[in-house]
mmCIF file of C-alpha atoms in Angstrom:
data_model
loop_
_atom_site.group_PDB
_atom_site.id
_atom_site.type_symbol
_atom_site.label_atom_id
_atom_site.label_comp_id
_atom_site.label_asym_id
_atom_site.label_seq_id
_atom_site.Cartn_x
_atom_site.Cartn_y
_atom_site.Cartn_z
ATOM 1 C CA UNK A 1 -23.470 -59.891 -28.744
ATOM 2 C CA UNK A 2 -21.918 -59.327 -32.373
ATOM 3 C CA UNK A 3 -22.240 -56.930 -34.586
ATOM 4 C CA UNK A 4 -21.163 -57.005 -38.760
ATOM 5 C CA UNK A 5 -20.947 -54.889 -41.407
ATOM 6 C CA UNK A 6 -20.205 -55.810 -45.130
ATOM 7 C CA UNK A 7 -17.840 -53.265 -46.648
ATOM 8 C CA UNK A 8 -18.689 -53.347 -50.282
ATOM 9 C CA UNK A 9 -15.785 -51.444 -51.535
ATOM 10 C CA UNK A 10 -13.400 -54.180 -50.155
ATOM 11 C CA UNK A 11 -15.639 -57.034 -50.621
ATOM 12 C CA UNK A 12 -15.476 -57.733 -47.102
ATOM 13 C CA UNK A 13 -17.296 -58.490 -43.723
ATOM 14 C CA UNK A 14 -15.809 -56.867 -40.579
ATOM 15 C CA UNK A 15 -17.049 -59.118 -37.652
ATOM 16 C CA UNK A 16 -17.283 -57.717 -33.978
ATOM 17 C CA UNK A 17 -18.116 -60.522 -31.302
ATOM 18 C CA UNK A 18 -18.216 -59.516 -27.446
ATOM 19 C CA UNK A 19 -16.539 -62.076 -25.601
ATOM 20 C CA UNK A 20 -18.148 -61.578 -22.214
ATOM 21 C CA UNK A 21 -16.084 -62.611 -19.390
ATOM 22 C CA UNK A 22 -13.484 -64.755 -22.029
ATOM 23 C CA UNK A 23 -11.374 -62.020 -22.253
ATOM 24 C CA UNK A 24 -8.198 -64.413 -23.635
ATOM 25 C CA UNK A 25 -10.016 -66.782 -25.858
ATOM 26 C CA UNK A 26 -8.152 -69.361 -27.247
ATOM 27 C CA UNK A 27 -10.295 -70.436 -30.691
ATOM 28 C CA UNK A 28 -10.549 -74.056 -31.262
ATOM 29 C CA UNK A 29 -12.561 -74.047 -33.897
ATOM 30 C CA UNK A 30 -14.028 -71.947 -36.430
ATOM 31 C CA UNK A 31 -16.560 -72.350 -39.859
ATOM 32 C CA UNK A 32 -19.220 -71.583 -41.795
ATOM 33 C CA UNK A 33 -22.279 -72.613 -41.617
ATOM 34 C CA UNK A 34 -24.534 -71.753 -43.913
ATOM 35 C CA UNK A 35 -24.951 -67.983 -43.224
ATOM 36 C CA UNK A 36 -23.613 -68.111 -40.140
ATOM 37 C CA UNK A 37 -19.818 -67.467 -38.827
ATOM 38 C CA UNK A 38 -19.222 -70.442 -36.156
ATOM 39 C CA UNK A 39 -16.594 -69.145 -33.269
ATOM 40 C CA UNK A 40 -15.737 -71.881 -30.734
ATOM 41 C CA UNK A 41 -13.340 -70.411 -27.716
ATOM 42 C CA UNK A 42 -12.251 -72.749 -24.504
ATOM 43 C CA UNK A 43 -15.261 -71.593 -22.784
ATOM 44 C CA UNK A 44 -18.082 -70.405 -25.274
ATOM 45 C CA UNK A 45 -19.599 -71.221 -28.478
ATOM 46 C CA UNK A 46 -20.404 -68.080 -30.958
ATOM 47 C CA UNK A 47 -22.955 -67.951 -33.694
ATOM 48 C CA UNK A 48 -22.747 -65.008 -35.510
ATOM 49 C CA UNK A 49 -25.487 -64.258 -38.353
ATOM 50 C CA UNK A 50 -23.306 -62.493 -41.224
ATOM 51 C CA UNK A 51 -25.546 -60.160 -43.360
ATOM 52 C CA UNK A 52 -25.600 -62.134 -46.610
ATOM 53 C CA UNK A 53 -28.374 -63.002 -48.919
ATOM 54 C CA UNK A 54 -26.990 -66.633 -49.137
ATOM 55 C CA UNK A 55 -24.855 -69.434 -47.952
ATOM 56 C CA UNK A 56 -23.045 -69.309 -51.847
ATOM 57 C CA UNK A 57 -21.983 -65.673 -51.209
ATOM 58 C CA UNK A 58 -19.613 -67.613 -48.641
ATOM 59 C CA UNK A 59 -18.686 -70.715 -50.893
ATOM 60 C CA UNK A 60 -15.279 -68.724 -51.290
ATOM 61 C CA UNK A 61 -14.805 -66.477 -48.545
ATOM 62 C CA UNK A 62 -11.856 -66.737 -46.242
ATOM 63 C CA UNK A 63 -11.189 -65.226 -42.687
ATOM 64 C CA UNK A 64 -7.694 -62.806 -43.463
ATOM 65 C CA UNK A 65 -7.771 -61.200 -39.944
ATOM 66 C CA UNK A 66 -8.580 -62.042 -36.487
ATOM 67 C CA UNK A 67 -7.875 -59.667 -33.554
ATOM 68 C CA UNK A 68 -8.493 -59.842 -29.528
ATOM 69 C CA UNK A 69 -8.675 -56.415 -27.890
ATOM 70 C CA UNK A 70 -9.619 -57.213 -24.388
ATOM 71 C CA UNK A 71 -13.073 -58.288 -24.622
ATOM 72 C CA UNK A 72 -14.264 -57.968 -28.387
ATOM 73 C CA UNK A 73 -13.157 -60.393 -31.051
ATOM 74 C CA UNK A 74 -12.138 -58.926 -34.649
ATOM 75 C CA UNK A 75 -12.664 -60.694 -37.551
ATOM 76 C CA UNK A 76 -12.120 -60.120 -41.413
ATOM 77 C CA UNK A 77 -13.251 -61.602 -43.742
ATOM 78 C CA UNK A 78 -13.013 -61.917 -47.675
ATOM 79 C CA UNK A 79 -15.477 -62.956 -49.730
ATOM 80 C CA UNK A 80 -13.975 -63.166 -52.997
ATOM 81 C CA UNK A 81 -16.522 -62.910 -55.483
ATOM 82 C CA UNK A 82 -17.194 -60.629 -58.348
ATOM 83 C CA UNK A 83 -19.032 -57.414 -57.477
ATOM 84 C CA UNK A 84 -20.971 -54.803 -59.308
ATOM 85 C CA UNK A 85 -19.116 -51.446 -58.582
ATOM 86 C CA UNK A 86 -21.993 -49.166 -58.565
ATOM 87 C CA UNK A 87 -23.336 -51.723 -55.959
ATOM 88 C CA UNK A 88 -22.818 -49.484 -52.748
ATOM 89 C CA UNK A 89 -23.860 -46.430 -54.476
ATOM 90 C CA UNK A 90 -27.716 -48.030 -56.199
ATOM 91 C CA UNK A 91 -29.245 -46.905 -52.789
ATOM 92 C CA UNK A 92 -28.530 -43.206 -52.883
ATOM 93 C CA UNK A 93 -29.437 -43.284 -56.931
ATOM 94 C CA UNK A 94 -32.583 -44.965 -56.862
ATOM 95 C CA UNK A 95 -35.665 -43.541 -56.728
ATOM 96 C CA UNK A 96 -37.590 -46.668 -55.335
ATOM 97 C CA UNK A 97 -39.242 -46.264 -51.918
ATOM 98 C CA UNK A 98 -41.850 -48.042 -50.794
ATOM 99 C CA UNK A 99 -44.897 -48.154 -52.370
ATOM 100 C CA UNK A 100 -44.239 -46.487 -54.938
ATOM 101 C CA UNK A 101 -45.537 -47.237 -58.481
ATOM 102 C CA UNK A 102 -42.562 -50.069 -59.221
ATOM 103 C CA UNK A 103 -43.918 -51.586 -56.141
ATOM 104 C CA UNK A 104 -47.418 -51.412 -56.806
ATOM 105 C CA UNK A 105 -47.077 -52.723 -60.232
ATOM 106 C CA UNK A 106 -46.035 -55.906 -59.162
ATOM 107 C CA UNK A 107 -49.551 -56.689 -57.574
ATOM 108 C CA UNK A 108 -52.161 -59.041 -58.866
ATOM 109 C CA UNK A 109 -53.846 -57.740 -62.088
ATOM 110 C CA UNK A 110 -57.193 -58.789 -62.867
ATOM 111 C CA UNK A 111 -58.947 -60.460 -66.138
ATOM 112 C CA UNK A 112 -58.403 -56.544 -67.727
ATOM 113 C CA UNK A 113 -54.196 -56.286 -66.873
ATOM 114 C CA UNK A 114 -55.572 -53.771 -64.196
ATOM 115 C CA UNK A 115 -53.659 -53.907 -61.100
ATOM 116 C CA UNK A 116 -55.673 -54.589 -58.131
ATOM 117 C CA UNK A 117 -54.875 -53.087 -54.575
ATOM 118 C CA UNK A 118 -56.395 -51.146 -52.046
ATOM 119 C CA UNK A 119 -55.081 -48.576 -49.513
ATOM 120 C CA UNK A 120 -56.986 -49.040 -46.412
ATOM 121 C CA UNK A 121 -57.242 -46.628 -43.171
ATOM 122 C CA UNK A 122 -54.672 -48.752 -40.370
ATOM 123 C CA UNK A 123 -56.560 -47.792 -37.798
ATOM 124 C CA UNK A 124 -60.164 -49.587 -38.907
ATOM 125 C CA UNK A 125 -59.394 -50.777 -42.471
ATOM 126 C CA UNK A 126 -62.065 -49.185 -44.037
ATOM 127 C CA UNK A 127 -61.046 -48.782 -48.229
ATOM 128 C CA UNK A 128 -59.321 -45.043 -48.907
ATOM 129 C CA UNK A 129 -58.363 -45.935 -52.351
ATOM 130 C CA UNK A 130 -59.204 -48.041 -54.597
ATOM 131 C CA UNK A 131 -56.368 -48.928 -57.638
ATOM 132 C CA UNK A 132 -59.320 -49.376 -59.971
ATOM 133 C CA UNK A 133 -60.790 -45.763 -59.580
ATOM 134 C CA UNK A 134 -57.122 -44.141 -60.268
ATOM 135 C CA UNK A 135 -54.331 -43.518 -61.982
ATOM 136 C CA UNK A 136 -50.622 -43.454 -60.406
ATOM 137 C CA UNK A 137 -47.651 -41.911 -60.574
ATOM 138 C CA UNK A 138 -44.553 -40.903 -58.321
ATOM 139 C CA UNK A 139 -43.843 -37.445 -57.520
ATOM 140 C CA UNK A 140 -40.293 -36.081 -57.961
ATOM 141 C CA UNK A 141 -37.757 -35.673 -55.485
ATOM 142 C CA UNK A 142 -39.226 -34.430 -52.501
ATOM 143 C CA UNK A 143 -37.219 -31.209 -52.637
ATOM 144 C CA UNK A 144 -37.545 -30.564 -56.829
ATOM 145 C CA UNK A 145 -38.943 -27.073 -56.701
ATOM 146 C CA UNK A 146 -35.494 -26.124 -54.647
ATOM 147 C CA UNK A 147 -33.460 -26.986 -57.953
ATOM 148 C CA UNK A 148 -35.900 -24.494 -60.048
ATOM 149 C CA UNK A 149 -33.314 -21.757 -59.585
ATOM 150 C CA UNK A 150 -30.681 -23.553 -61.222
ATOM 151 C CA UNK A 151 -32.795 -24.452 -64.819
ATOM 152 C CA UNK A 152 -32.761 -21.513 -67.166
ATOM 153 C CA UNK A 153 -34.913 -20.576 -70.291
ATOM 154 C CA UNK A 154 -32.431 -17.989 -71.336
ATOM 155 C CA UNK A 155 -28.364 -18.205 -71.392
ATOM 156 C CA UNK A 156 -27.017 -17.269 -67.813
ATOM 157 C CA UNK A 157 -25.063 -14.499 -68.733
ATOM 158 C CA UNK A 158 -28.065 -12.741 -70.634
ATOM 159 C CA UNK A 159 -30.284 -10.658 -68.688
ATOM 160 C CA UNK A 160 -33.322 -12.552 -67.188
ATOM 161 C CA UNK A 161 -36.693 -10.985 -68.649
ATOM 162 C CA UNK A 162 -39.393 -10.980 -66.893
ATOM 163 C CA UNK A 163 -41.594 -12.631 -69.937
ATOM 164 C CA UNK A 164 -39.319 -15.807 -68.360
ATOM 165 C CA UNK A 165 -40.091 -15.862 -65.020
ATOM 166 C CA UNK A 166 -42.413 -18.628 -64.111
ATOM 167 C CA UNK A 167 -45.152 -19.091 -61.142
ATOM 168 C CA UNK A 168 -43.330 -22.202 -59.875
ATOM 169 C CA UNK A 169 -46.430 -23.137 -57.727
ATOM 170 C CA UNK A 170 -47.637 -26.275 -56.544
ATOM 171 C CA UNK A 171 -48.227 -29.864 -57.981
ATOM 172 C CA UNK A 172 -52.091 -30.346 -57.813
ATOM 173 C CA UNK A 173 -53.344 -34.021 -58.732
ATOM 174 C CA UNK A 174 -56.148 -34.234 -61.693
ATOM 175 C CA UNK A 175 -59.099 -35.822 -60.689
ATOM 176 C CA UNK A 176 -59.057 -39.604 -60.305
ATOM 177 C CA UNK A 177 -54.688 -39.413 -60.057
ATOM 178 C CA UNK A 178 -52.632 -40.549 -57.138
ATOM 179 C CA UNK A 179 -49.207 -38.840 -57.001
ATOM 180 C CA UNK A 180 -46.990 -41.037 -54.601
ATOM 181 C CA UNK A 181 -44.703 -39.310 -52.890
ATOM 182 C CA UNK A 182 -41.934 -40.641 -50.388
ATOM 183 C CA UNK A 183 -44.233 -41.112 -47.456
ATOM 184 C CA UNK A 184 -47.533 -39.795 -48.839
ATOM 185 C CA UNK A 185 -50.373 -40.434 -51.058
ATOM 186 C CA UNK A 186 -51.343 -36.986 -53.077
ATOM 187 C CA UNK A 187 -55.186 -36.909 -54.427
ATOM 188 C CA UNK A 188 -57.938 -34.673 -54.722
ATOM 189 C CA UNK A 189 -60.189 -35.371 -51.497
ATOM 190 C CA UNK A 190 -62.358 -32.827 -49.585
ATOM 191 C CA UNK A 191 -60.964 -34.447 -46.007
ATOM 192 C CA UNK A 192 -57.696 -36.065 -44.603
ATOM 193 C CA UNK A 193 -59.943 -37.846 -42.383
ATOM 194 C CA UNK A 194 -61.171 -41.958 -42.513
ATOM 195 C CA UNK A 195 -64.420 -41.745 -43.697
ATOM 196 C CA UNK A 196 -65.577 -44.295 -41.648
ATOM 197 C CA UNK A 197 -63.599 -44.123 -38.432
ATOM 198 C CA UNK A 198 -62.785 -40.099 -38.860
ATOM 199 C CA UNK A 199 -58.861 -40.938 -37.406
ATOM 200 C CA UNK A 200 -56.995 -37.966 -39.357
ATOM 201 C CA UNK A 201 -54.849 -39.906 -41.626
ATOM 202 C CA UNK A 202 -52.611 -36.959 -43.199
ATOM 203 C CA UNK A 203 -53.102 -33.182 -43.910
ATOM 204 C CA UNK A 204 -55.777 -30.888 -46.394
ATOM 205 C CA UNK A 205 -55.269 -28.035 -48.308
ATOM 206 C CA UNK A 206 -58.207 -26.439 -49.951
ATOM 207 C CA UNK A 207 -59.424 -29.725 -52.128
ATOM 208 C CA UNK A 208 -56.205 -32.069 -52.071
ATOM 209 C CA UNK A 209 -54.812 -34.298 -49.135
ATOM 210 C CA UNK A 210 -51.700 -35.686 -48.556
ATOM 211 C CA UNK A 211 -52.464 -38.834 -47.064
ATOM 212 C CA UNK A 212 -49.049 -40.253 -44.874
ATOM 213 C CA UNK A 213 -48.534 -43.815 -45.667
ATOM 214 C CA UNK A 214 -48.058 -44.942 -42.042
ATOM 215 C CA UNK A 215 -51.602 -44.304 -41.483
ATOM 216 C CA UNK A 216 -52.722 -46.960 -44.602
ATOM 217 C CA UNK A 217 -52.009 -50.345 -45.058
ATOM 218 C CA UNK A 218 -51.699 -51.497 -48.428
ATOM 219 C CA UNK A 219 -53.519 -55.008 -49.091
ATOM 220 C CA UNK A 220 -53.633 -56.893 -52.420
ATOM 221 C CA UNK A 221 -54.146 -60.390 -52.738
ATOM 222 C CA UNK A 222 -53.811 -62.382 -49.005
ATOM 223 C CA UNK A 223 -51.093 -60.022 -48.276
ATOM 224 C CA UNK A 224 -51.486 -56.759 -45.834
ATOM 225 C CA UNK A 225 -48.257 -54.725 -45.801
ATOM 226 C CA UNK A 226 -47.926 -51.231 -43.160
ATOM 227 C CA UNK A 227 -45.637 -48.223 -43.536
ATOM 228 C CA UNK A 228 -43.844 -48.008 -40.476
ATOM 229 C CA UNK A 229 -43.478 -44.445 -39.032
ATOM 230 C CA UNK A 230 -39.807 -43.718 -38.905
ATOM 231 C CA UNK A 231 -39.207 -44.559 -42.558
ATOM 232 C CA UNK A 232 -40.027 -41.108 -43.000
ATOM 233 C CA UNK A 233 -37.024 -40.216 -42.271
ATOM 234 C CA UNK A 234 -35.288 -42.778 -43.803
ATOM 235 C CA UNK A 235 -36.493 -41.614 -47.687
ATOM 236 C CA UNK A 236 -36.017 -38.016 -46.557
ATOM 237 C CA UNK A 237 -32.433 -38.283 -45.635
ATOM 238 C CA UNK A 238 -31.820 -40.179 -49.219
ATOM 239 C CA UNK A 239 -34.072 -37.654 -50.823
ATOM 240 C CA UNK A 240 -31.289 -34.916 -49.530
ATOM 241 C CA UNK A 241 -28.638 -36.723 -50.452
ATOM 242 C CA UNK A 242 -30.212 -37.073 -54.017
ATOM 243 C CA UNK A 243 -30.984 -33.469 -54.461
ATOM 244 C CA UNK A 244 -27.889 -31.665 -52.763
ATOM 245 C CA UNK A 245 -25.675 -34.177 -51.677
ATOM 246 C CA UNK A 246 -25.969 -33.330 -48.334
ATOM 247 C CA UNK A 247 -24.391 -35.353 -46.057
ATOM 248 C CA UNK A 248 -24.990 -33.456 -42.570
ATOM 249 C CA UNK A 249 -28.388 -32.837 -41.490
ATOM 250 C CA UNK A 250 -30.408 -31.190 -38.358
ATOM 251 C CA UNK A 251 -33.224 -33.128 -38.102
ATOM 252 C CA UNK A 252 -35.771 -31.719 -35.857
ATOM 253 C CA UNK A 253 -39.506 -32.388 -35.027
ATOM 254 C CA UNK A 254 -41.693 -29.951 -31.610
ATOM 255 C CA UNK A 255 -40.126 -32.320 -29.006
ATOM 256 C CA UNK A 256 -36.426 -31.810 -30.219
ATOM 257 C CA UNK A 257 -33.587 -32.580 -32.564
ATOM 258 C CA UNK A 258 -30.523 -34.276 -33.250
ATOM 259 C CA UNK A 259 -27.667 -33.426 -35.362
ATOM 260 C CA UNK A 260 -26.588 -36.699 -38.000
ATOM 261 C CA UNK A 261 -24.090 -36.975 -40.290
ATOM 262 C CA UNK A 262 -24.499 -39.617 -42.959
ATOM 263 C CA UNK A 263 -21.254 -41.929 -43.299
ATOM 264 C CA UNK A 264 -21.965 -44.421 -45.512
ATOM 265 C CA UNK A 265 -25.352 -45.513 -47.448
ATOM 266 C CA UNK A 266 -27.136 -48.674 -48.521
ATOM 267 C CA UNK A 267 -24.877 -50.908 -45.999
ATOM 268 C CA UNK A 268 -25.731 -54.444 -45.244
ATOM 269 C CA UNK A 269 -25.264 -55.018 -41.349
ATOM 270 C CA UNK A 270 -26.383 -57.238 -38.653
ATOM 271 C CA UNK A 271 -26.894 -57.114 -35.218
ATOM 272 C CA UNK A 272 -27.354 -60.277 -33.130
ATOM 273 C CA UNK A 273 -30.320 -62.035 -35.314
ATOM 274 C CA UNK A 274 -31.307 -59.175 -36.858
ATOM 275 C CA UNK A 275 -30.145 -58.673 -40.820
ATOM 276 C CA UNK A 276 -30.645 -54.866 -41.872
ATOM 277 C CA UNK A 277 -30.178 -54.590 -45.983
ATOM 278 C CA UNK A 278 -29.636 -50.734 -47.812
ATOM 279 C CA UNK A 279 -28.963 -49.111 -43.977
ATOM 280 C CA UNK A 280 -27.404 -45.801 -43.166
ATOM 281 C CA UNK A 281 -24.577 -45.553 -41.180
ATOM 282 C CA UNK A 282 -25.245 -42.405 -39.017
ATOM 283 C CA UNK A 283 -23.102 -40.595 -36.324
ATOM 284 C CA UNK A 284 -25.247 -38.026 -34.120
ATOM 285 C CA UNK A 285 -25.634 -35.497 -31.142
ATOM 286 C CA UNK A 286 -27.987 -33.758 -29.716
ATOM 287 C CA UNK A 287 -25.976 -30.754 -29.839
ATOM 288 C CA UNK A 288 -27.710 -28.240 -32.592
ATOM 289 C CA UNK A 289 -25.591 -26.056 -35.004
ATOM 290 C CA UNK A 290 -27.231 -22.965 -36.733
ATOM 291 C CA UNK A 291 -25.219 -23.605 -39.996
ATOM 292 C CA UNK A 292 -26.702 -26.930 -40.494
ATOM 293 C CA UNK A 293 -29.283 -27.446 -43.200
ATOM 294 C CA UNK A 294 -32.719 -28.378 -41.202
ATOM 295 C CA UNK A 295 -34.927 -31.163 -41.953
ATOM 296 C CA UNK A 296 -38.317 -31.000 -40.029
ATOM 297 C CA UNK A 297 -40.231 -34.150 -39.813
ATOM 298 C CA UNK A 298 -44.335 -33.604 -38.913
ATOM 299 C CA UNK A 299 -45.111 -36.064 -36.383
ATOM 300 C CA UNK A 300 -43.658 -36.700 -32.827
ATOM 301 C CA UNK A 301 -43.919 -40.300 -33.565
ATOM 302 C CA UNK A 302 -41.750 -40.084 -36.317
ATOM 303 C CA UNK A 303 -39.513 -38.468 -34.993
ATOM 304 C CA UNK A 304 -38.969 -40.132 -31.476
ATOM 305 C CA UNK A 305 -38.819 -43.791 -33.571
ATOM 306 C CA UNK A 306 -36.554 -42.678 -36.106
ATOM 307 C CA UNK A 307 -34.060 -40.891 -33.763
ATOM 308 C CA UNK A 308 -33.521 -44.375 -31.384
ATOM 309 C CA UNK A 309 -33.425 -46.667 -34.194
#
């Protein structure tokens, strides 16, 4: 088993290999090959996947530390190559999530430079919308009408009038308009149900819906992409961390809660095989604390996959 995590700030890879039974390896060899970190003991050959986008993002990298501690293997290593500094922070500052309108402008467009995709219900793929019959946009931050308090009409020290208060209310799409949000689609529609198969895909309020995106698929062209369930919580978590800065979070659904605490955002780590790009490093407990700001997410499925992931 290994696990590594690039540490953009030092332009490095910490690399954590369980030896198994070699508790005192002795290394006899040790490379690079193509993404891959090479460890050769006495006894047992390691291949470790390093969470790169290419084999040149190791052309000049160099190993500057390697530790034993009983049974796991340390490793450092450098990669020496210029780096954008507002690398590790782009995650928490961008307001890409998926599907949203950047994403859905890079579909097919057709002989008009109309874009051409359809949201279909994942349950029988019947068509829920059709790009052709709409007009898109993103929502705001999930948690805008929270920051309302803070803009003023008047000077702050001036005493507020009431001819400047404002009904704050509710975003309500114009007919034929999508309004993406992070893990909805927003649209005038007298049901939140599949027309076809009646599966409720999201929830209604007098004539709009808020259709959640891990009940569509979106297809253009050969390709069929889903929305899987527990990055819900994923773009809500950033979405706090946009608006407030929060880094400490109760996140609780009807079957329970956990209490996280963000550490470090848009990490590239991998596990094993597995390459994870713009993670979240999370530390949690399922102990609760009242003082803790609480973010409630709808579904038990949700909540169950994106608390063991």
């Amino acid at each position: 088993m290994s696990l590594c995590e690039y540490l953009p700030r030092l332009d490095s890879i910490l690399v954590k290999i369980l030896l198994g039974d070699d508790v005192e390896p002795t290394i006899t060899e040790i490379a690079f090959v193509k993404r891959c970190l090479v460890v050769v003991t006495r006894t047992t050959k390691h291949t470790v996947k390093l969470p790169v986008e290419n084999k040149d993002h190791l052309k000049d990298a160099k190993i500057t530390q390697i530790l034993a501690k009983g049974s796991i293997l340390l490793l450092r290593i450098s990669l020496n190559r210029p780096q954008d500094p507002a690398s590790f922070t782009s995650l928490s500052l961008s307001k890409t999530q998926k599907w949203s309108v950047s994403d859905l402008v890079r579909t097919p467009k057709d002989a008009n430079n109309v874009n051409t995709f359809l949201f279909l219900c994942a349950y029988c793929s019947a068509t829920v919308v059709d790009s052709r019959d709409n007009k898109y946009a993103d929502m705001p931050l999930e948690y805008w009408h929270e920051l309302m308090d803070f803009w003023h009409c008047h000077k702050p020290h001036q005493k507020h009038h009431e001819n400047h208060l404002k009904n704050y209310g509710a975003i309500v799409p114009k007919d034929n308009h999508v309004y993406i949000g992070a893990s909805y689609l927003f649209l005038k529609r007298n049901s939140s149900s599949c027309f076809s198969c009646k599966r409720n895909l999201g929830e209604l309020t007098n004539d709009t819906a808020k259709l959640y995106k891990w009940n569509l698929k979106l297809q253009y062209g050969d390709t069929t992409e889903t929305f899987p369930p527990y990055a819900y919580s994923y773009y809500a978590i950033l979405d706090r961390i946009n608006s407030g800065a929060l880094r400490k979070l109760q996140v609780q659904s009807d079957n329970g809660s956990v209490r996280i605490w963000i550490l470090s955002v848009g990490l590239s780590v991998s596990y094993d095989s597995y390459v994870l790009d713009k993670a979240l490093k999370i530390l949690y407990t399922d102990k609760t604390d009242s003082e803790t700001e609480v973010l409630d997410v709808p579904l038990e499925g949700v909540y169950v996959l994106a608390s063991r992931k």
